[in-house]
XYZ file of C-alpha atoms in Angstrom:
327
model
C 95.873 113.067 79.944
C 97.019 111.380 83.100
C 100.666 110.208 83.019
C 102.023 112.706 80.375
C 103.068 116.338 80.698
C 101.718 117.132 77.197
C 99.447 115.330 74.708
C 101.324 113.518 71.935
C 101.673 114.800 68.332
C 104.248 112.362 66.923
C 103.811 110.822 63.462
C 104.891 107.451 64.882
C 101.689 107.179 66.925
C 98.456 105.627 65.716
C 94.942 106.142 67.021
C 93.443 103.074 68.701
C 89.990 103.918 67.376
C 89.565 102.627 63.794
C 86.943 104.962 62.365
C 86.503 106.917 59.085
C 88.690 110.056 59.270
C 88.012 111.719 55.886
C 86.547 114.857 57.411
C 89.172 115.183 60.146
C 92.135 117.591 60.013
C 95.560 116.093 59.440
C 97.041 117.892 62.469
C 95.997 115.874 65.467
C 97.209 115.433 69.025
C 97.265 112.085 70.817
C 96.366 111.214 74.400
C 97.250 108.092 76.361
C 94.515 106.005 77.939
C 93.770 107.213 81.507
C 95.127 105.270 84.483
C 91.768 105.498 86.236
C 90.293 102.023 85.621
C 86.679 103.199 85.431
C 87.472 105.931 82.907
C 89.835 103.613 81.004
C 87.014 101.091 80.651
C 84.797 103.805 79.120
C 87.512 104.572 76.521
C 87.926 100.871 75.693
C 84.182 100.472 75.121
C 84.181 103.489 72.787
C 86.902 101.874 70.623
C 84.716 98.792 69.975
C 87.711 96.617 69.141
C 87.672 92.829 69.176
C 91.367 92.248 68.508
C 94.100 91.768 71.129
C 95.661 95.095 72.179
C 97.106 96.853 75.217
C 95.138 99.968 76.257
C 97.794 100.997 78.813
C 100.258 101.831 76.006
C 97.711 102.960 73.395
C 96.492 106.403 72.307
C 93.374 108.124 70.975
C 93.654 111.198 68.758
C 91.960 114.548 69.332
C 89.513 113.971 66.459
C 87.301 111.923 68.775
C 86.857 114.608 71.475
C 84.760 117.752 71.595
C 86.486 121.123 71.965
C 85.107 121.628 75.469
C 86.795 118.361 76.531
C 90.220 120.097 76.275
C 91.833 122.378 78.865
C 92.177 125.953 77.642
C 95.754 127.149 77.038
C 95.482 130.668 78.462
C 99.107 131.487 77.606
C 98.582 130.631 73.935
C 95.374 132.639 73.842
C 97.132 135.616 75.438
C 100.072 135.489 73.005
C 97.773 134.935 70.038
C 99.117 131.665 68.667
C 97.708 128.173 68.277
C 99.163 125.660 70.749
C 101.132 122.735 69.331
C 99.391 120.187 71.501
C 96.297 120.154 73.676
C 95.657 118.560 77.060
C 92.421 116.717 77.810
C 90.390 117.244 80.959
C 90.720 114.426 83.548
C 87.152 113.175 82.934
C 87.114 113.485 79.122
C 85.459 110.669 77.117
C 85.667 110.252 73.297
C 82.287 110.933 71.649
C 83.086 111.982 68.056
C 83.809 109.853 64.952
C 83.224 106.595 66.811
C 83.322 103.230 64.989
C 79.965 101.586 64.337
C 80.806 97.896 64.879
C 83.564 95.871 66.490
C 86.510 95.402 64.127
C 87.945 91.898 64.051
C 91.653 91.330 64.370
C 92.095 90.252 60.728
C 90.580 93.559 59.568
C 93.257 95.710 61.182
C 95.730 96.957 58.612
C 99.264 95.585 58.641
C 100.837 99.028 58.868
C 98.712 99.967 61.880
C 99.630 96.718 63.621
C 103.337 97.291 63.001
C 103.106 100.832 64.291
C 101.354 99.623 67.431
C 104.084 97.067 68.087
C 106.833 99.655 67.646
C 105.001 102.013 69.941
C 104.637 99.418 72.707
C 108.359 98.604 72.460
C 109.372 102.144 73.432
C 109.879 102.858 77.098
C 107.649 105.465 78.704
C 110.636 107.467 79.980
C 112.112 107.944 76.482
C 108.721 108.974 75.132
C 108.373 111.473 77.982
C 111.773 113.062 77.319
C 111.267 113.368 73.544
C 107.776 114.805 73.839
C 108.714 117.291 76.571
C 111.809 118.477 74.657
C 109.873 119.015 71.426
C 106.895 120.695 73.085
C 108.977 122.987 75.291
C 111.312 124.066 72.471
C 108.332 124.897 70.267
C 106.666 126.820 73.082
C 109.843 128.794 73.876
C 110.371 129.715 70.191
C 106.743 130.772 69.771
C 106.838 132.775 73.001
C 109.967 134.605 71.803
C 108.326 135.545 68.455
C 105.224 136.913 70.151
C 106.898 138.567 73.117
C 107.251 141.924 71.304
C 103.500 142.383 71.602
C 103.646 142.341 75.414
C 106.226 145.013 76.204
C 107.592 148.334 74.886
C 110.816 148.508 72.894
C 112.230 150.689 75.662
C 111.609 148.026 78.316
C 113.789 145.039 79.038
C 112.490 141.769 77.564
C 110.971 139.342 80.101
C 113.149 136.590 81.439
C 112.868 133.379 79.426
C 112.192 130.353 81.627
C 114.104 127.167 80.887
C 111.154 124.782 81.087
C 113.307 121.772 80.270
C 115.550 122.438 83.259
C 112.506 123.172 85.382
C 110.947 119.870 84.359
C 114.108 117.957 85.228
C 114.221 119.615 88.653
C 110.593 118.742 89.248
C 111.276 115.179 88.127
C 114.122 114.913 90.649
C 111.876 116.251 93.402
C 109.213 113.777 92.351
C 111.643 110.847 92.553
C 112.837 112.030 95.966
C 109.275 112.292 97.237
C 108.533 108.796 95.936
C 111.578 107.473 97.801
C 110.531 109.255 100.996
C 107.003 107.916 100.632
C 108.299 104.368 100.206
C 110.447 104.704 103.336
C 107.531 106.077 105.333
C 105.260 103.285 104.123
C 107.819 100.676 105.194
C 108.160 102.405 108.555
C 104.378 102.460 108.928
C 104.191 98.729 108.210
C 106.893 98.094 110.817
C 105.020 100.207 113.375
C 101.757 98.374 112.642
C 103.453 94.991 113.125
C 105.004 96.154 116.397
C 101.638 97.501 117.527
C 99.898 94.196 116.796
C 102.596 92.363 118.745
C 102.187 94.723 121.714
C 98.410 94.291 121.606
C 98.818 90.513 121.850
C 101.285 90.877 124.743
C 98.942 93.300 126.494
C 96.007 90.917 126.119
C 98.084 88.045 127.507
C 99.164 90.151 130.503
C 95.567 91.226 131.108
C 94.481 87.579 131.275
C 97.355 86.791 133.656
C 96.392 89.705 135.924
C 92.786 88.534 135.957
C 93.831 84.988 136.852
C 96.192 86.258 139.566
C 93.380 88.349 141.040
C 91.111 85.303 141.136
C 93.841 83.187 142.747
C 94.606 85.930 145.267
C 90.949 86.263 146.255
C 90.672 82.484 146.590
C 93.798 82.302 148.789
C 92.526 85.137 150.987
C 89.209 83.347 151.401
C 90.936 80.076 152.289
C 93.174 81.769 154.871
C 90.263 83.746 156.320
C 88.149 80.635 156.752
C 91.107 78.861 158.284
C 91.678 81.503 160.987
C 88.036 82.507 161.579
C 86.435 79.064 161.554
C 87.203 78.707 165.271
C 85.170 81.863 165.998
C 82.439 81.949 163.355
C 80.210 79.229 161.934
C 80.066 78.287 158.260
C 76.917 80.332 157.676
C 78.431 83.364 159.385
C 81.556 83.141 157.209
C 79.417 82.902 154.056
C 77.560 86.071 155.055
C 80.737 87.943 155.982
C 82.447 87.031 152.697
C 79.248 87.765 150.766
C 79.074 84.254 149.364
C 75.382 84.137 150.299
C 72.738 86.762 150.964
C 70.572 84.452 153.080
C 71.431 81.326 155.043
C 69.479 78.603 156.812
C 70.599 78.810 160.436
C 71.215 75.522 162.255
C 69.645 74.859 165.656
C 73.067 75.050 167.264
C 73.690 78.518 165.767
C 70.267 79.737 166.903
C 70.839 78.325 170.393
C 74.045 80.336 170.737
C 72.334 83.451 169.405
C 69.449 82.936 171.805
C 71.919 82.886 174.690
C 73.071 86.406 173.765
C 69.462 87.474 173.360
C 68.719 86.048 176.807
C 71.183 88.385 178.489
C 70.023 91.564 176.682
C 67.798 92.311 173.743
C 69.382 95.759 173.295
C 72.869 94.246 173.343
C 71.795 91.660 170.750
C 70.406 94.319 168.391
C 73.507 96.508 168.876
C 75.907 93.670 168.066
C 73.857 92.591 165.042
C 72.990 95.976 163.494
C 75.729 98.340 164.654
C 78.719 95.988 164.735
C 77.430 94.002 161.723
C 77.989 90.704 163.504
C 76.281 87.900 161.517
C 73.409 86.771 163.766
C 69.895 85.407 163.165
C 67.092 87.938 163.178
C 64.768 88.390 166.166
C 61.924 86.825 164.188
C 64.081 83.720 163.570
C 64.658 83.383 167.317
C 60.933 83.743 167.968
C 60.088 81.021 165.457
C 62.742 78.790 166.990
C 61.336 79.345 170.498
C 57.946 78.082 169.329
C 59.477 74.844 168.061
C 61.590 73.870 171.094
C 62.163 70.089 171.192
C 60.465 68.224 174.096
C 61.655 64.702 174.957
C 60.356 62.873 178.043
C 59.381 66.096 179.693
C 62.889 67.611 179.319
C 63.611 70.689 177.201
C 66.566 69.566 175.111
C 67.231 72.985 173.596
C 66.872 74.611 177.005
C 69.589 72.293 178.314
C 71.878 73.527 175.538
C 71.229 77.083 176.596
C 71.906 76.137 180.208
C 75.177 74.561 179.190
C 76.243 77.644 177.262
C 75.264 79.925 180.106
C 76.811 77.718 182.748
C 80.264 77.749 181.126
C 80.722 81.395 182.045
C 79.044 81.381 185.509
C 80.586 81.287 188.958
C 79.529 78.631 191.470
C 77.095 80.963 193.253
C 75.500 81.954 189.928
C 75.113 78.296 188.949
C 73.303 77.581 192.227
C 70.966 80.519 191.682
C 70.285 79.384 188.112
C 69.551 75.787 189.152
C 67.350 77.020 192.000
C 65.407 79.202 189.574
C 65.055 76.301 187.166
C 63.922 73.960 189.946
C 61.371 76.440 191.204
């Protein structure tokens, strides 16, 4: 099973499942409990034990498994001999000779308890070495006895593989791979920590850039209003900087726009539509013209227009304008 190169056949081992074994062969192999927690739980339930015991260092003998639960030893079948030990399939579950009821701790025999304690005291590495040495030596001796059936007397005998040496080499490679894996895992943790730190720094810089962009836009707006306020009105600046889509024009702004409209309608439309100069629409000027303020017979808004027009006129033009107004 999982964790051992071969199933155990030592006389020092005891089966964790206390069940009647009268009809079972004396020669049995032992398998450790699987490391897979789900499968291990299934094995524990099959034992039906109520006493205190450690499944991780316990064994179940081959008498509780069906034949099809074991992996076939093709080499033994080919050489025509019975294998010393048998290996269970990864998903094997004991189904034969199961105990009927839970056995209380005081019902467990003293000898079985002592054996279990001795077994738990042994280290797993020593058990591995002893089992591998015994199993490999038996396999090599059996292979040598049966090898005459596989080749002619005139041919050279096949090379005998030193499985013990091979196992030690594989064990060294395994330890080296475990060390490399541990180093890579530590390096991965370090990289993840560095990545998290960089993500936090990046997020902080992104917020700073956003704030700087807002401050820059605000400073540009302040400077623009400062330098353009002498040329454009507040409503015109709001439209130019896209602060507002529509504005409510003041009478003073409409009066100035009407002055431009007075000189030329085509020029007014060109400046407004082609040059994108923020000016009231023609309809706004028409509505304003209908609501001109009259006080004591004097057109107040007309006087504003006259003032605006008069600031750019020569003396002769002012006389003509006043004459036209008087007439």
